[in-house]
Tab-separated table of C-alpha atoms in Angstrom:
chain	number	residue	atom	x	y	z
W	1	UNK	CA	-15.709	-32.169	13.519
W	2	UNK	CA	-19.009	-31.517	11.727
W	3	UNK	CA	-19.169	-29.938	8.299
W	4	UNK	CA	-20.919	-26.877	9.775
W	5	UNK	CA	-18.305	-26.580	12.454
W	6	UNK	CA	-15.514	-26.778	9.952
W	7	UNK	CA	-17.042	-24.081	7.756
W	8	UNK	CA	-17.585	-21.797	10.758
W	9	UNK	CA	-14.041	-22.213	11.948
W	10	UNK	CA	-12.674	-21.778	8.452
W	11	UNK	CA	-14.357	-18.378	8.188
W	12	UNK	CA	-12.238	-17.155	11.079
W	13	UNK	CA	-9.065	-17.862	9.258
W	14	UNK	CA	-10.221	-16.710	5.902
W	15	UNK	CA	-8.535	-14.677	3.171
W	16	UNK	CA	-4.937	-14.658	4.386
W	17	UNK	CA	-4.368	-18.256	5.310
W	18	UNK	CA	-6.712	-19.725	2.739
W	19	UNK	CA	-4.930	-17.936	-0.031
W	20	UNK	CA	-1.489	-19.068	0.949
W	21	UNK	CA	-1.029	-22.353	-0.862
W	22	UNK	CA	-1.148	-21.036	-4.400
W	23	UNK	CA	1.275	-18.337	-3.434
W	24	UNK	CA	3.648	-20.722	-1.735
W	25	UNK	CA	3.510	-23.203	-4.567
W	26	UNK	CA	4.477	-20.411	-6.889
W	27	UNK	CA	7.447	-19.530	-4.719
W	28	UNK	CA	8.583	-23.104	-4.469
W	29	UNK	CA	8.437	-23.557	-8.206
W	30	UNK	CA	10.206	-20.426	-9.311
W	31	UNK	CA	13.839	-19.573	-9.500
W	32	UNK	CA	13.955	-15.837	-9.863
W	33	UNK	CA	17.078	-13.768	-10.009
W	34	UNK	CA	17.793	-11.448	-7.096
W	35	UNK	CA	17.960	-8.604	-9.557
W	36	UNK	CA	14.217	-8.636	-10.087
W	37	UNK	CA	12.352	-5.535	-9.102
W	38	UNK	CA	10.034	-5.169	-6.134
W	39	UNK	CA	7.055	-2.864	-5.627
W	40	UNK	CA	6.090	-1.991	-2.050
W	41	UNK	CA	2.702	-0.284	-1.701
W	42	UNK	CA	1.809	1.721	1.416
W	43	UNK	CA	-1.810	2.711	1.931
W	44	UNK	CA	-2.611	5.658	4.211
W	45	UNK	CA	-6.182	4.735	5.138
W	46	UNK	CA	-8.772	7.343	6.017
W	47	UNK	CA	-7.965	10.011	3.464
W	48	UNK	CA	-4.758	11.837	4.374
W	49	UNK	CA	-4.881	15.626	4.108
W	50	UNK	CA	-2.410	16.251	1.301
W	51	UNK	CA	-2.502	20.030	1.667
W	52	UNK	CA	-1.159	19.779	5.213
W	53	UNK	CA	1.325	17.123	4.152
W	54	UNK	CA	2.879	19.051	1.290
W	55	UNK	CA	2.447	22.686	2.265
W	56	UNK	CA	1.974	25.488	-0.335
W	57	UNK	CA	3.574	27.862	2.121
W	58	UNK	CA	3.646	30.877	-0.196
W	59	UNK	CA	-0.029	30.634	-1.122
W	60	UNK	CA	-2.253	33.210	0.592
W	61	UNK	CA	-5.372	31.263	-0.403
W	62	UNK	CA	-4.126	28.296	1.626
W	63	UNK	CA	-3.848	30.382	4.773
W	64	UNK	CA	-7.159	32.122	4.111
W	65	UNK	CA	-8.937	28.777	3.783
W	66	UNK	CA	-7.135	27.274	6.787
W	67	UNK	CA	-6.788	30.000	9.402
W	68	UNK	CA	-6.418	27.631	12.371
W	69	UNK	CA	-4.857	24.438	10.989
W	70	UNK	CA	-2.616	25.829	8.247
W	71	UNK	CA	1.078	24.988	8.616
W	72	UNK	CA	2.963	28.265	8.825
W	73	UNK	CA	5.755	29.220	6.485
W	74	UNK	CA	8.170	29.029	9.385
W	75	UNK	CA	7.022	25.516	10.330
W	76	UNK	CA	7.119	24.017	6.833
W	77	UNK	CA	10.236	22.053	5.925
W	78	UNK	CA	11.188	23.720	2.658
W	79	UNK	CA	11.375	21.509	-0.399
W	80	UNK	CA	11.101	24.129	-3.144
W	81	UNK	CA	10.436	27.858	-3.283
W	82	UNK	CA	6.710	27.106	-3.088
W	83	UNK	CA	6.242	23.756	-1.379
W	84	UNK	CA	7.365	22.329	1.946
W	85	UNK	CA	6.767	19.278	4.080
W	86	UNK	CA	4.754	18.996	7.273
W	87	UNK	CA	7.171	19.561	10.188
W	88	UNK	CA	6.388	16.032	11.394
W	89	UNK	CA	8.063	14.699	8.267
W	90	UNK	CA	11.690	15.562	8.965
W	91	UNK	CA	12.752	11.934	8.467
W	92	UNK	CA	10.873	11.793	5.178
W	93	UNK	CA	12.483	15.087	4.160
W	94	UNK	CA	15.889	13.457	4.688
W	95	UNK	CA	14.982	10.933	1.993
W	96	UNK	CA	13.761	13.744	-0.266
W	97	UNK	CA	17.044	15.620	0.191
W	98	UNK	CA	18.963	12.495	-0.846
W	99	UNK	CA	17.010	12.254	-4.127
W	100	UNK	CA	15.051	9.162	-3.096
W	101	UNK	CA	11.557	10.710	-3.266
W	102	UNK	CA	9.203	11.782	-6.035
W	103	UNK	CA	6.133	13.779	-4.984
W	104	UNK	CA	3.250	13.723	-7.466
W	105	UNK	CA	0.670	16.411	-6.767
W	106	UNK	CA	-2.971	16.533	-7.847
W	107	UNK	CA	-3.491	12.773	-8.243
W	108	UNK	CA	-7.075	11.581	-8.585
W	109	UNK	CA	-9.694	10.419	-11.083
W	110	UNK	CA	-12.780	11.750	-12.910
W	111	UNK	CA	-16.044	12.027	-10.983
W	112	UNK	CA	-14.440	11.293	-7.607
W	113	UNK	CA	-16.309	9.525	-4.840
W	114	UNK	CA	-15.921	10.862	-1.283
W	115	UNK	CA	-16.931	7.630	0.435
W	116	UNK	CA	-14.022	5.879	2.132
W	117	UNK	CA	-15.133	2.426	1.059
W	118	UNK	CA	-16.090	3.266	-2.493
W	119	UNK	CA	-13.054	5.415	-3.162
W	120	UNK	CA	-10.757	2.761	-1.722
W	121	UNK	CA	-12.395	0.184	-3.990
W	122	UNK	CA	-11.752	2.453	-6.961
W	123	UNK	CA	-8.102	2.886	-6.006
W	124	UNK	CA	-7.632	-0.811	-5.271
W	125	UNK	CA	-9.343	-2.073	-8.424
W	126	UNK	CA	-8.262	0.766	-10.748
W	127	UNK	CA	-11.871	1.067	-11.893
W	128	UNK	CA	-13.842	3.999	-13.224
W	129	UNK	CA	-15.944	5.735	-10.591
W	130	UNK	CA	-19.131	4.142	-12.011
W	131	UNK	CA	-17.560	0.713	-12.492
W	132	UNK	CA	-17.610	-2.067	-9.898
W	133	UNK	CA	-14.893	-4.716	-10.174
W	134	UNK	CA	-14.288	-7.800	-8.060
W	135	UNK	CA	-10.575	-8.041	-8.791
W	136	UNK	CA	-7.772	-5.722	-7.752
W	137	UNK	CA	-5.147	-4.211	-9.995
W	138	UNK	CA	-2.365	-6.278	-8.422
W	139	UNK	CA	-4.652	-9.319	-8.550
W	140	UNK	CA	-5.104	-8.877	-12.293
W	141	UNK	CA	-1.335	-8.534	-12.583
W	142	UNK	CA	-1.061	-11.922	-10.864
W	143	UNK	CA	-3.728	-13.406	-13.126
W	144	UNK	CA	-1.847	-12.378	-16.246
W	145	UNK	CA	1.682	-13.126	-15.074
W	146	UNK	CA	1.654	-15.701	-12.301
W	147	UNK	CA	-0.799	-18.446	-13.101
W	148	UNK	CA	1.037	-21.594	-14.011
W	149	UNK	CA	4.469	-20.024	-14.200
W	150	UNK	CA	4.903	-19.312	-10.516
W	151	UNK	CA	7.116	-16.316	-11.282
W	152	UNK	CA	5.140	-13.612	-9.555
W	153	UNK	CA	3.450	-13.207	-6.237
W	154	UNK	CA	2.211	-10.592	-3.805
W	155	UNK	CA	2.134	-10.382	0.003
W	156	UNK	CA	0.151	-8.119	2.295
W	157	UNK	CA	1.427	-7.671	5.833
W	158	UNK	CA	-1.909	-7.909	7.584
W	159	UNK	CA	-4.482	-10.371	8.875
W	160	UNK	CA	-6.691	-10.101	5.798
W	161	UNK	CA	-6.158	-9.592	2.122
W	162	UNK	CA	-7.125	-6.312	0.451
W	163	UNK	CA	-9.143	-6.256	-2.726
W	164	UNK	CA	-6.101	-4.845	-4.507
W	165	UNK	CA	-4.353	-8.219	-4.307
W	166	UNK	CA	-7.301	-10.399	-5.302
W	167	UNK	CA	-7.318	-11.739	-8.837
W	168	UNK	CA	-9.870	-13.915	-10.518
W	169	UNK	CA	-7.669	-17.021	-10.541
W	170	UNK	CA	-4.626	-15.991	-8.532
W	171	UNK	CA	-4.618	-14.134	-5.261
W	172	UNK	CA	-1.933	-12.739	-3.056
W	173	UNK	CA	-1.218	-13.761	0.489
W	174	UNK	CA	-1.990	-11.960	3.747
W	175	UNK	CA	0.416	-12.669	6.565
W	176	UNK	CA	1.152	-10.528	9.566
W	177	UNK	CA	3.682	-12.687	11.340
W	178	UNK	CA	5.380	-15.678	9.650
W	179	UNK	CA	6.144	-17.322	12.993
W	180	UNK	CA	2.565	-17.060	14.251
W	181	UNK	CA	1.223	-18.395	10.975
W	182	UNK	CA	3.557	-21.343	11.189
W	183	UNK	CA	2.582	-22.024	14.772
W	184	UNK	CA	-1.099	-21.821	13.871
W	185	UNK	CA	-0.708	-24.368	11.118
W	186	UNK	CA	0.921	-26.744	13.571
W	187	UNK	CA	-2.202	-26.873	15.706
W	188	UNK	CA	-4.198	-30.051	16.014
W	189	UNK	CA	-7.103	-28.424	14.187
W	190	UNK	CA	-5.115	-27.740	11.040
W	191	UNK	CA	-3.549	-31.162	11.045
W	192	UNK	CA	-6.845	-32.881	11.666
W	193	UNK	CA	-8.767	-31.217	8.866
W	194	UNK	CA	-5.858	-31.532	6.479
W	195	UNK	CA	-5.758	-35.273	6.972
W	196	UNK	CA	-9.500	-36.026	6.926
W	197	UNK	CA	-11.437	-34.733	3.949
W	198	UNK	CA	-12.216	-37.675	1.732
W	199	UNK	CA	-15.819	-37.891	2.961
W	200	UNK	CA	-16.619	-34.204	2.569
W	201	UNK	CA	-16.866	-33.571	-1.175
W	202	UNK	CA	-18.907	-30.371	-0.771
W	203	UNK	CA	-16.048	-28.630	0.986
W	204	UNK	CA	-13.204	-30.409	-0.727
W	205	UNK	CA	-11.681	-27.154	-1.885
W	206	UNK	CA	-11.519	-25.812	1.671
W	207	UNK	CA	-9.985	-29.004	2.986
W	208	UNK	CA	-7.472	-29.001	0.180
W	209	UNK	CA	-6.598	-25.400	0.864
W	210	UNK	CA	-6.110	-26.095	4.542
W	211	UNK	CA	-3.919	-29.068	3.783
W	212	UNK	CA	-1.762	-27.011	1.469
W	213	UNK	CA	-1.491	-24.310	4.119
W	214	UNK	CA	-0.174	-26.797	6.635
W	215	UNK	CA	2.289	-28.308	4.213
W	216	UNK	CA	3.665	-25.001	2.972
W	217	UNK	CA	3.575	-22.624	5.952
W	218	UNK	CA	6.892	-24.020	7.107
W	219	UNK	CA	8.493	-22.842	3.878
W	220	UNK	CA	7.868	-19.149	4.453
W	221	UNK	CA	8.619	-19.501	8.147
W	222	UNK	CA	11.976	-21.076	7.400
W	223	UNK	CA	12.716	-18.378	4.843
W	224	UNK	CA	11.768	-15.646	7.298
W	225	UNK	CA	14.353	-16.934	9.769
W	226	UNK	CA	17.181	-16.481	7.309
W	227	UNK	CA	17.546	-12.753	7.849
W	228	UNK	CA	16.976	-10.464	10.804
W	229	UNK	CA	17.244	-6.727	10.424
W	230	UNK	CA	20.189	-5.156	12.151
W	231	UNK	CA	18.443	-1.801	12.430
W	232	UNK	CA	16.261	-0.605	15.268
W	233	UNK	CA	12.834	0.296	13.942
W	234	UNK	CA	10.422	2.621	15.760
W	235	UNK	CA	8.266	0.804	18.271
W	236	UNK	CA	4.892	0.784	16.540
W	237	UNK	CA	2.811	-1.606	14.465
W	238	UNK	CA	3.388	0.120	11.139
W	239	UNK	CA	7.163	0.068	11.567
W	240	UNK	CA	6.995	-3.611	12.506
W	241	UNK	CA	5.187	-4.324	9.229
W	242	UNK	CA	7.882	-2.575	7.223
W	243	UNK	CA	10.520	-4.456	9.163
W	244	UNK	CA	8.819	-7.735	8.275
W	245	UNK	CA	8.874	-6.738	4.600
W	246	UNK	CA	12.574	-5.837	4.792
W	247	UNK	CA	13.403	-9.183	6.376
W	248	UNK	CA	11.351	-11.139	3.840
W	249	UNK	CA	13.075	-9.328	0.976
W	250	UNK	CA	16.479	-10.025	2.447
W	251	UNK	CA	15.605	-13.664	3.102
W	252	UNK	CA	15.363	-14.303	-0.626
W	253	UNK	CA	11.624	-14.877	-0.880
W	254	UNK	CA	10.743	-14.034	-4.456
W	255	UNK	CA	7.824	-11.740	-3.819
W	256	UNK	CA	7.213	-9.045	-6.414
W	257	UNK	CA	4.668	-6.898	-4.572
W	258	UNK	CA	4.340	-6.102	-0.872
W	259	UNK	CA	1.407	-4.208	0.643
W	260	UNK	CA	1.093	-2.505	4.032
W	261	UNK	CA	-1.262	0.048	5.573
W	262	UNK	CA	-1.230	2.817	8.155
W	263	UNK	CA	-4.704	3.790	9.355
W	264	UNK	CA	-6.286	6.761	11.151
W	265	UNK	CA	-6.103	9.618	8.635
W	266	UNK	CA	-9.816	10.504	8.758
W	267	UNK	CA	-9.178	13.826	10.507
W	268	UNK	CA	-12.547	15.569	10.772
W	269	UNK	CA	-11.853	16.853	14.297
W	270	UNK	CA	-8.698	18.373	15.821
W	271	UNK	CA	-6.651	17.356	12.851
W	272	UNK	CA	-3.306	18.943	13.644
W	273	UNK	CA	-2.225	16.698	16.517
W	274	UNK	CA	-3.611	13.526	14.965
W	275	UNK	CA	-2.001	14.077	11.586
W	276	UNK	CA	1.268	15.087	13.207
W	277	UNK	CA	1.345	11.803	15.101
W	278	UNK	CA	0.539	9.760	12.004
W	279	UNK	CA	2.968	11.556	9.711
W	280	UNK	CA	5.696	11.130	12.318
W	281	UNK	CA	4.943	7.409	12.462
W	282	UNK	CA	4.990	7.160	8.683
W	283	UNK	CA	8.124	9.243	8.171
W	284	UNK	CA	10.261	7.601	10.838
W	285	UNK	CA	9.254	4.115	9.733
W	286	UNK	CA	9.918	4.611	6.012
W	287	UNK	CA	13.222	6.332	6.794
W	288	UNK	CA	14.398	3.271	8.730
W	289	UNK	CA	12.944	0.957	6.098
W	290	UNK	CA	14.896	2.699	3.328
W	291	UNK	CA	18.081	2.527	5.397
W	292	UNK	CA	17.458	-1.184	5.885
W	293	UNK	CA	16.918	-1.810	2.178
W	294	UNK	CA	20.071	0.151	1.376
W	295	UNK	CA	22.121	-1.717	3.953
W	296	UNK	CA	21.159	-5.047	2.406
W	297	UNK	CA	21.579	-3.917	-1.197
W	298	UNK	CA	17.881	-4.114	-2.002
W	299	UNK	CA	16.974	-0.435	-2.320
W	300	UNK	CA	17.843	0.006	-5.995
W	301	UNK	CA	15.544	-2.846	-6.971
W	302	UNK	CA	12.690	-1.481	-4.883
W	303	UNK	CA	10.074	1.216	-5.419
W	304	UNK	CA	7.889	2.259	-2.506
W	305	UNK	CA	4.568	3.841	-3.491
W	306	UNK	CA	2.384	5.635	-0.920
W	307	UNK	CA	-1.207	6.649	-1.593
W	308	UNK	CA	-4.422	7.541	0.218
W	309	UNK	CA	-7.964	7.014	-1.077
W	310	UNK	CA	-8.628	10.768	-1.304
W	311	UNK	CA	-7.405	14.101	-0.020
W	312	UNK	CA	-9.384	16.530	2.128
W	313	UNK	CA	-11.401	19.601	1.237
W	314	UNK	CA	-9.373	22.764	0.870
W	315	UNK	CA	-11.263	24.733	3.525
W	316	UNK	CA	-11.003	23.623	7.143
W	317	UNK	CA	-14.213	22.801	9.001
W	318	UNK	CA	-15.547	24.222	12.267
W	319	UNK	CA	-14.080	21.346	14.309
W	320	UNK	CA	-10.452	22.059	13.580
W	321	UNK	CA	-10.327	19.383	10.941
W	322	UNK	CA	-11.028	18.765	7.279
W	323	UNK	CA	-13.722	16.797	5.486
W	324	UNK	CA	-13.488	14.340	2.625
W	325	UNK	CA	-12.081	15.791	-0.567
W	326	UNK	CA	-10.701	14.555	-3.848
W	327	UNK	CA	-7.251	14.936	-5.417
W	328	UNK	CA	-4.196	14.254	-3.305
W	329	UNK	CA	-0.448	13.797	-3.449
W	330	UNK	CA	1.241	10.436	-3.988
W	331	UNK	CA	4.814	9.528	-3.052
W	332	UNK	CA	7.333	7.279	-4.731
W	333	UNK	CA	10.594	6.294	-3.062
W	334	UNK	CA	13.473	4.438	-4.623
W	335	UNK	CA	17.087	4.554	-5.705
W	336	UNK	CA	16.300	4.571	-9.431
W	337	UNK	CA	13.659	7.257	-9.781
W	338	UNK	CA	13.626	9.117	-13.089
W	339	UNK	CA	12.229	12.334	-11.649
W	340	UNK	CA	13.196	12.761	-8.012
W	341	UNK	CA	11.740	15.818	-6.342
W	342	UNK	CA	8.390	17.342	-7.248
W	343	UNK	CA	7.026	15.769	-10.405
W	344	UNK	CA	4.440	18.410	-11.241
W	345	UNK	CA	3.126	21.791	-10.230
W	346	UNK	CA	1.574	22.800	-6.937
W	347	UNK	CA	-2.223	22.499	-6.560
W	348	UNK	CA	-4.168	25.459	-7.957
W	349	UNK	CA	-6.215	26.719	-5.020
W	350	UNK	CA	-8.039	29.253	-7.192
W	351	UNK	CA	-9.364	26.588	-9.541
W	352	UNK	CA	-11.490	24.314	-7.418
W	353	UNK	CA	-14.409	21.983	-8.081
W	354	UNK	CA	-17.032	22.767	-5.457
W	355	UNK	CA	-14.323	23.425	-2.899
W	356	UNK	CA	-12.144	20.469	-3.868
W	357	UNK	CA	-8.852	20.233	-5.719
W	358	UNK	CA	-8.944	19.405	-9.418
W	359	UNK	CA	-7.001	16.301	-10.315
W	360	UNK	CA	-4.214	16.559	-12.882
W	361	UNK	CA	-2.714	13.056	-12.878
W	362	UNK	CA	-4.983	10.017	-13.066
W	363	UNK	CA	-3.806	7.541	-10.435
W	364	UNK	CA	-4.062	4.799	-13.058
W	365	UNK	CA	-1.263	6.499	-14.982
W	366	UNK	CA	0.953	5.842	-11.971
W	367	UNK	CA	-0.255	2.229	-11.828
W	368	UNK	CA	0.323	1.799	-15.574
W	369	UNK	CA	3.846	3.135	-15.119
W	370	UNK	CA	4.570	0.711	-12.296
W	371	UNK	CA	3.197	-2.225	-14.283
W	372	UNK	CA	4.956	-1.429	-17.546
W	373	UNK	CA	8.173	0.297	-16.537
W	374	UNK	CA	8.862	-1.400	-13.203
W	375	UNK	CA	7.184	-4.804	-13.145
W	376	UNK	CA	7.655	-5.279	-16.881
W	377	UNK	CA	4.156	-6.303	-17.857
W	378	UNK	CA	1.341	-5.064	-20.067
W	379	UNK	CA	-0.335	-2.114	-18.397
W	380	UNK	CA	-3.542	-2.803	-20.338
W	381	UNK	CA	-4.601	-5.140	-17.542
W	382	UNK	CA	-5.937	-2.024	-15.821
W	383	UNK	CA	-7.487	-0.655	-19.018
W	384	UNK	CA	-6.395	1.674	-21.775
W	385	UNK	CA	-5.902	5.394	-21.996
W	386	UNK	CA	-3.429	5.661	-19.135
W	387	UNK	CA	-0.069	6.666	-20.640
W	388	UNK	CA	3.060	6.015	-18.619
W	389	UNK	CA	4.804	8.811	-16.785
W	390	UNK	CA	8.526	9.538	-16.453
W	391	UNK	CA	8.697	8.140	-12.943
W	392	UNK	CA	10.734	4.909	-13.103
């Protein structure tokens, strides 16, 4: 195979596979107690409409601003005297009723950006809105805690690795299906390039990475076979990803951070049906996931954090949808939450910034809390000025 051909083919299997070896080496080297805590991050991509997720069902302004898409008082699943859940979230409400959910309202950052890509970068890197970083907040956690010691790692259940999990020296791993990854590394291509690189010094790193992938993919595949979930998950891709995470946790793989996404929340047109479908998918999947973690004794050492890159504007648009907004709600789930229920007050719909919600909690305060209080590391890796919250 020519050098050009190798580079071209390598690009097709980038990020996830090429980042595996360092991760796997770390796992092989460490011997971490089962009591260690796990953070599972769920990203709702597209900008979920928080106001139709957590409904201010006693607020006349809400209904005045959303005459056609507002969730009625009768439809809302009551959580408090003021706030309720979207009726598609009955399974999520079950978790709330059991004290396993914290809802944080009005989460955002100063000078918000309404671009999907830019706002997601800000959330994934924990940057200021005018700051551009090439490493993610979980990646910097890996840089400061994992390099050399092999005691920390992060896995994204996907084909490619998000910026959030990319550090300067240490990166997480993207893997959608352990069996398929293992099978791929057993192909003649992988074996060939892993065995023949001495005469290609310019791409030595890539050859080395490929060789390490081949040699270590079997490890995670073997681990993944140890445990199979006994619960029946909903039949959709998002639920399958959560099931994979549950099985990896139960298998004993010492991963500290898992990352998964559910896409499609950019609801500019005919929002009601689309958001209902997505929130149903989310709620049913996380409900089963929590049951799975509880059944295997892993729930109390887990925190599940759900975020979206921004909320939607308060007023509905002319297409039965909502446009890009700013502050949003963020969910935490776990068996050891310090403040289950609603963490803070309902959004103030009379105090808006050009039609958008005003943020009250900087999302980096939540990150700082997860880093310091849950993962046990210095939260300054995402900067200073973000005091911890009474969440975990």
